[in-house]
PDB file of C-alpha atoms in Angstrom:
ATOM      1  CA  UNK O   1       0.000   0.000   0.000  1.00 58.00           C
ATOM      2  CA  UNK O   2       1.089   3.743  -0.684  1.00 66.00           C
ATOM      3  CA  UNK O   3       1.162   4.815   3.093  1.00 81.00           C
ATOM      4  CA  UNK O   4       2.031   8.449   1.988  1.00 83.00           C
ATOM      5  CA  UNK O   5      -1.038   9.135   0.371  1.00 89.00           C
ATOM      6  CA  UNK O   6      -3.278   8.358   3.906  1.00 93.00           C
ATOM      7  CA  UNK O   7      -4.607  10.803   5.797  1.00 95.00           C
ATOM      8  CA  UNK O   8      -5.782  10.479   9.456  1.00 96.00           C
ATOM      9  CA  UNK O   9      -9.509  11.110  11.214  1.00 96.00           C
ATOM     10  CA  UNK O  10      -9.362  10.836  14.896  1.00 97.00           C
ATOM     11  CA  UNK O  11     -12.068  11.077  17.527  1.00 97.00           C
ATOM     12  CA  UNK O  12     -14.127   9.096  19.528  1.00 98.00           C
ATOM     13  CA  UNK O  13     -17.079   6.657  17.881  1.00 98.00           C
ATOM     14  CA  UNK O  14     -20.520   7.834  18.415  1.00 97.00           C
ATOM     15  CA  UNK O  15     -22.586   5.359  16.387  1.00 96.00           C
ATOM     16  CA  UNK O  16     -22.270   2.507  14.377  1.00 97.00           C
ATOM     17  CA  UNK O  17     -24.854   1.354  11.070  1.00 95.00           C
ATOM     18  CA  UNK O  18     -24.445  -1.122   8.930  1.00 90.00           C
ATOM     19  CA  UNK O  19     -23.222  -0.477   5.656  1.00 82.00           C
ATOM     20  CA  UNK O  20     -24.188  -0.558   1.851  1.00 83.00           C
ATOM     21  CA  UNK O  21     -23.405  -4.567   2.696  1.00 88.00           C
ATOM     22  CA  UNK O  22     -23.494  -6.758   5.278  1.00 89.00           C
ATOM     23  CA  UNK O  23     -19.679  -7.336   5.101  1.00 90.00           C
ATOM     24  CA  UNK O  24     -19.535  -3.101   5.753  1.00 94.00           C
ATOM     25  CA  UNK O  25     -20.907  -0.596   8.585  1.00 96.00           C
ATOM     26  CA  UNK O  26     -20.711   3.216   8.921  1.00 96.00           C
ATOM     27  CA  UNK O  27     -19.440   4.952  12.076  1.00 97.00           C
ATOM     28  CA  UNK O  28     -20.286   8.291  12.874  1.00 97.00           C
ATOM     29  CA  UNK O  29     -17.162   9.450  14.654  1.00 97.00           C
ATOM     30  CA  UNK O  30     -16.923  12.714  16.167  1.00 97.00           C
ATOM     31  CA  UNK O  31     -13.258  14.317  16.173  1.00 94.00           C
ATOM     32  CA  UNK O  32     -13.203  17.625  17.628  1.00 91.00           C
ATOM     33  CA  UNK O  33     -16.637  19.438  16.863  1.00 93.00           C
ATOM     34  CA  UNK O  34     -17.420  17.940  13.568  1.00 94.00           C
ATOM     35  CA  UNK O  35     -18.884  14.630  12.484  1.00 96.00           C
ATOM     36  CA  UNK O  36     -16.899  12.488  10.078  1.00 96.00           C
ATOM     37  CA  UNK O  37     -18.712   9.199   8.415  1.00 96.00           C
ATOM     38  CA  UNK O  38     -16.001   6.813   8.059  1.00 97.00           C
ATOM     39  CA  UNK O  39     -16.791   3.216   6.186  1.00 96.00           C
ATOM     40  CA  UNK O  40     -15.344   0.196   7.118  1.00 97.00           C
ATOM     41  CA  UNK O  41     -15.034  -2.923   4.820  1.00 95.00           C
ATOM     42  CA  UNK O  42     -14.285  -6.027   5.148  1.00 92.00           C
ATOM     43  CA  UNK O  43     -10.643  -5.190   3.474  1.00 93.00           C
ATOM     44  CA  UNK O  44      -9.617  -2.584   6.081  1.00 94.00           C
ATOM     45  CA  UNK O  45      -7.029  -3.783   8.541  1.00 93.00           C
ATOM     46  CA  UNK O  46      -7.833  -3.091  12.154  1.00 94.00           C
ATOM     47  CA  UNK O  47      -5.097  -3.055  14.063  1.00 94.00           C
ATOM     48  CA  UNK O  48      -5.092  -6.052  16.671  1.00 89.00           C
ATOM     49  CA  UNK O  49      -8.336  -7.140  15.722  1.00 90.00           C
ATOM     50  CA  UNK O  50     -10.367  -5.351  18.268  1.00 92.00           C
ATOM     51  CA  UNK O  51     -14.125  -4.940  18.366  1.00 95.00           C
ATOM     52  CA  UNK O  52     -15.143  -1.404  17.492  1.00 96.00           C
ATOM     53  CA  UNK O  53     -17.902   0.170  19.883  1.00 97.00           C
ATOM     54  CA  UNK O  54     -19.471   3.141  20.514  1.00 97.00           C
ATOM     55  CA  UNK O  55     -17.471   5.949  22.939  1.00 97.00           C
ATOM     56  CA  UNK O  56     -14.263   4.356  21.405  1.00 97.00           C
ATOM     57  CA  UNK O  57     -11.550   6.784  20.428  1.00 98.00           C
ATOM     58  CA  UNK O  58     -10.125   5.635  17.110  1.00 98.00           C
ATOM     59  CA  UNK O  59      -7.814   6.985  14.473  1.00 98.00           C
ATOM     60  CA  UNK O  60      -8.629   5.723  10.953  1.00 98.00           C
ATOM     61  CA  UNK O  61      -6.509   6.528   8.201  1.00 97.00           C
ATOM     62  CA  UNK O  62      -8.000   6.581   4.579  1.00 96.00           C
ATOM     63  CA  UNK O  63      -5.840   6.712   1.146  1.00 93.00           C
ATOM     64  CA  UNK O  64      -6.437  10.749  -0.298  1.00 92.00           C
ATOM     65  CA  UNK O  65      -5.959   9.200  -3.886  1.00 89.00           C
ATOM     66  CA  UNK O  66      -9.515   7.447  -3.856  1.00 87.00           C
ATOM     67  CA  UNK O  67     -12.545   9.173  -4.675  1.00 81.00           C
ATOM     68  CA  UNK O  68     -14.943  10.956  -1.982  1.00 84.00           C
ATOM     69  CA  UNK O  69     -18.447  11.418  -1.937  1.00 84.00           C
ATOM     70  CA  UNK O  70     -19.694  14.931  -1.875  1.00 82.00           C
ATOM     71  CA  UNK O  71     -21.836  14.620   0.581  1.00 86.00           C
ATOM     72  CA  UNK O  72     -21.917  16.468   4.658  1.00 88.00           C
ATOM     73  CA  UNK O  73     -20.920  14.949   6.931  1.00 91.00           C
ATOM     74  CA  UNK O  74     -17.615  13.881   5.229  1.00 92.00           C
ATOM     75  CA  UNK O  75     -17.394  10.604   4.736  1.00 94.00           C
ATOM     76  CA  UNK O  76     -14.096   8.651   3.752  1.00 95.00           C
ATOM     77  CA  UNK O  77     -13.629   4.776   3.361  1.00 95.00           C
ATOM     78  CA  UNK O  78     -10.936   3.669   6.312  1.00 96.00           C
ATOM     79  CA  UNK O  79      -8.066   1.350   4.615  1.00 95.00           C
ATOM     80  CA  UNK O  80      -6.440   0.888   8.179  1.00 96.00           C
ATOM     81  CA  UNK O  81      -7.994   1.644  11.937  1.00 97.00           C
ATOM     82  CA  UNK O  82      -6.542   1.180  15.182  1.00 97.00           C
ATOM     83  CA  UNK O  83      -7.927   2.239  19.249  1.00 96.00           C
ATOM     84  CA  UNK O  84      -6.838   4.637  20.989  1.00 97.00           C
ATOM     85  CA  UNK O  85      -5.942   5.079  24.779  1.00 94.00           C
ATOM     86  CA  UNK O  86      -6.170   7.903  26.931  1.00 92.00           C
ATOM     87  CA  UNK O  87      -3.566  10.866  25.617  1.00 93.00           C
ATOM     88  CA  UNK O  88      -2.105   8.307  23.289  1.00 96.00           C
ATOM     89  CA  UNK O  89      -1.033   9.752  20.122  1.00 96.00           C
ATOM     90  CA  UNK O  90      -0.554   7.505  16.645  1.00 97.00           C
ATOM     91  CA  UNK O  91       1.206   8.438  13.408  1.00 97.00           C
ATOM     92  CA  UNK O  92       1.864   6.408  10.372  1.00 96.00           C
ATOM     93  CA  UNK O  93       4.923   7.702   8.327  1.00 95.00           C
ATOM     94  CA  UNK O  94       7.973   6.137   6.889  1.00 95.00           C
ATOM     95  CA  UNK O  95      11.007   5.941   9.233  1.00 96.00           C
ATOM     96  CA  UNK O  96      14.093   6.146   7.673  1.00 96.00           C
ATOM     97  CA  UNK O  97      17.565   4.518   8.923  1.00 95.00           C
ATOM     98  CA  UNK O  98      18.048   7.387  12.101  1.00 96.00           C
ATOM     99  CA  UNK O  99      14.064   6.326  12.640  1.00 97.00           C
ATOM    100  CA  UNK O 100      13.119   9.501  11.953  1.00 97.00           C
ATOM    101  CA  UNK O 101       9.913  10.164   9.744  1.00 96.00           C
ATOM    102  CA  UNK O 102       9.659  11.214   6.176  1.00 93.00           C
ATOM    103  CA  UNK O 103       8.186  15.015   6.967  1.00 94.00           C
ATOM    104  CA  UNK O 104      10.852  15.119   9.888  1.00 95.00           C
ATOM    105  CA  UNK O 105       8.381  15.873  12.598  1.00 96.00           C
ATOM    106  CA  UNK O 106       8.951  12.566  14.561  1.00 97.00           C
ATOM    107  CA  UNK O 107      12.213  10.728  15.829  1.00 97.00           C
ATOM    108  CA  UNK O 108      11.828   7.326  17.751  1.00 97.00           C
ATOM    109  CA  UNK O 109      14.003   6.068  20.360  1.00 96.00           C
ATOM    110  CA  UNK O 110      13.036   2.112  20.719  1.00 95.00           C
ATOM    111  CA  UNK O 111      13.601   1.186  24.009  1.00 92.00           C
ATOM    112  CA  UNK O 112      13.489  -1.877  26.087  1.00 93.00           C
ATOM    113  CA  UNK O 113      10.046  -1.598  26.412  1.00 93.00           C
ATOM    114  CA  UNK O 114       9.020  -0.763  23.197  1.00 96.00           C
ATOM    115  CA  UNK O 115       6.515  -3.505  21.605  1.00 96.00           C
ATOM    116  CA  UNK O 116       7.450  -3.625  17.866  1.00 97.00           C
ATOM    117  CA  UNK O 117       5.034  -5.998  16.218  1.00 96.00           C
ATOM    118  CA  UNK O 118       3.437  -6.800  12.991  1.00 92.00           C
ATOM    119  CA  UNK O 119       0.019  -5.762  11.723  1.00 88.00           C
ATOM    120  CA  UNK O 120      -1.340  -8.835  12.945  1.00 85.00           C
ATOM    121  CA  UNK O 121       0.516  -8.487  16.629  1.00 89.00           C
ATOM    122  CA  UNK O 122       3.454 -10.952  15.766  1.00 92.00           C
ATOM    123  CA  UNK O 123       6.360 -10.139  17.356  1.00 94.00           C
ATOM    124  CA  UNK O 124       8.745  -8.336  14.528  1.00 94.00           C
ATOM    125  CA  UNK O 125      12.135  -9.771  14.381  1.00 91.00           C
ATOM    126  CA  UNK O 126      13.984  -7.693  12.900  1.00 92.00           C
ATOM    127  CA  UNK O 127      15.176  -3.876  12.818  1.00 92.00           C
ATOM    128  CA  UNK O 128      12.332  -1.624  12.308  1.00 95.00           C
ATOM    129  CA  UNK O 129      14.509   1.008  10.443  1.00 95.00           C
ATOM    130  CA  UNK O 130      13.185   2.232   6.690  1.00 94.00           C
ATOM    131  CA  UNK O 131      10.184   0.958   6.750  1.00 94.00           C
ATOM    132  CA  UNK O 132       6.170   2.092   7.219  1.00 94.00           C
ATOM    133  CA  UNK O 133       5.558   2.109  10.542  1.00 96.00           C
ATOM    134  CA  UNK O 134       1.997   3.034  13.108  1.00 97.00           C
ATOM    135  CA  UNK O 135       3.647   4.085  16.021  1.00 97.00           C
ATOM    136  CA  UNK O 136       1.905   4.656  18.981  1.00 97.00           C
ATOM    137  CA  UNK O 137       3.178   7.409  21.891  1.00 97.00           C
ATOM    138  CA  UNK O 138       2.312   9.580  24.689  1.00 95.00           C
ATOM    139  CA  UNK O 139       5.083  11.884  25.234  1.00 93.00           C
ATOM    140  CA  UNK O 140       8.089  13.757  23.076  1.00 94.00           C
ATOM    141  CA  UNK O 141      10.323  16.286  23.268  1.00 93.00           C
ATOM    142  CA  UNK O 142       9.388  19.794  21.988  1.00 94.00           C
ATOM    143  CA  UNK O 143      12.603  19.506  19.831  1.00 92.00           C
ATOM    144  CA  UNK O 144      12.941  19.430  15.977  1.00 92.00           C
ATOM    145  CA  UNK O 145      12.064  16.401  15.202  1.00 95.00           C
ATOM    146  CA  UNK O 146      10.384  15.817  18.276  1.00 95.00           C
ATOM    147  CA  UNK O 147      11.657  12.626  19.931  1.00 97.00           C
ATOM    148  CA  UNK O 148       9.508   9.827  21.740  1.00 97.00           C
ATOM    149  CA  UNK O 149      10.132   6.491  23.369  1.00 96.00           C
ATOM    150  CA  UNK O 150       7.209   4.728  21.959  1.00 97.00           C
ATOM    151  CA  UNK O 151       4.585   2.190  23.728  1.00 96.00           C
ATOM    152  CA  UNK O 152       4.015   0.233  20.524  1.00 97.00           C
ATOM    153  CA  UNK O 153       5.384   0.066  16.878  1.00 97.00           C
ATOM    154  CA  UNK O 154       3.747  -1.762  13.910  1.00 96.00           C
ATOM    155  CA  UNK O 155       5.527  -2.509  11.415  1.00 95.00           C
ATOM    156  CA  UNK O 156       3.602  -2.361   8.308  1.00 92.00           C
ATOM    157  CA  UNK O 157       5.181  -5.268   5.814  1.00 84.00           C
ATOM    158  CA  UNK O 158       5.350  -5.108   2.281  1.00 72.00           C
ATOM    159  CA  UNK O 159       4.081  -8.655   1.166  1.00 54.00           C
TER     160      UNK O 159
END
């Protein structure tokens, strides 16, 4: 997939329909004071498998490149969601060999307790350097690039 081309909605889930299909639902999620419709198929990847439910706080990133409904609310089709904790922040970016991201707002310092994983939660044996990666942090530095132990890394493979 073409990462660099996703953008990001965040906010918390406020209702979920079903879709145009059974295999797809709608949720109304509300990030800051708007409402965003965001569709979810049976081809988008949620991260670790988890149940979506109302009052969750989600980011779900969809691919700019594909076409968008003109219609209010906003509504974009989600190729990849993931949940949220309290002040937990997510980005998905390309990390180059220093780990730092491809717009140079973000560098990581794995540490011991870093989880780096695979999409589906495997443990990722390898180093996560140049490569796509959903990394998942509370705290940086107000430096440029901002740096960040983070809780979690994914590791988005190329298959």
């Amino acid at each position: 997939m073409a990462y660099e081309t996703f953008e990001k909605v965040e906010g918390i889930i406020q209702g979920i329909n079903r879709g145009d299909s059974c295999c797809s639902m709608m949720l109304s999620v509300i990030s800051g004071s708007d409402i965003i419709n965001v569709v979810v198929t049976g081809e988008t990847v949620i991260i670790d498998n988890v149940r979506l439910r109302t009052g969750m706080r989600i980011a779900a990133f969809y691919d700019t490149n594909l076409p968008v409904p003109a219609v209010y609310p906003p509504q974009y089709r989600a190729e990849l969601i993931t949940s949220l904790r309290r002040n937990q922040q997510v980005m998905l970016s390309y990390f180059d060999d220093s780990l730092t991201s491809d717009d140079n707002t973000l560098q990581l310092n794995i540490g011991p307790t870093t989880n780096v994983v695979t999409a589906n939660g495997q443990p990722y044996m390898c180093s996560p350097e140049n490569s796509e990666l959903l990394v998942y942090y509370t705290t940086s530095t107000f430096s440029i690039p901002a740096q960040t132990t983070p809780q979690k890394v994914v590791v988005l493979c190329e298959y």
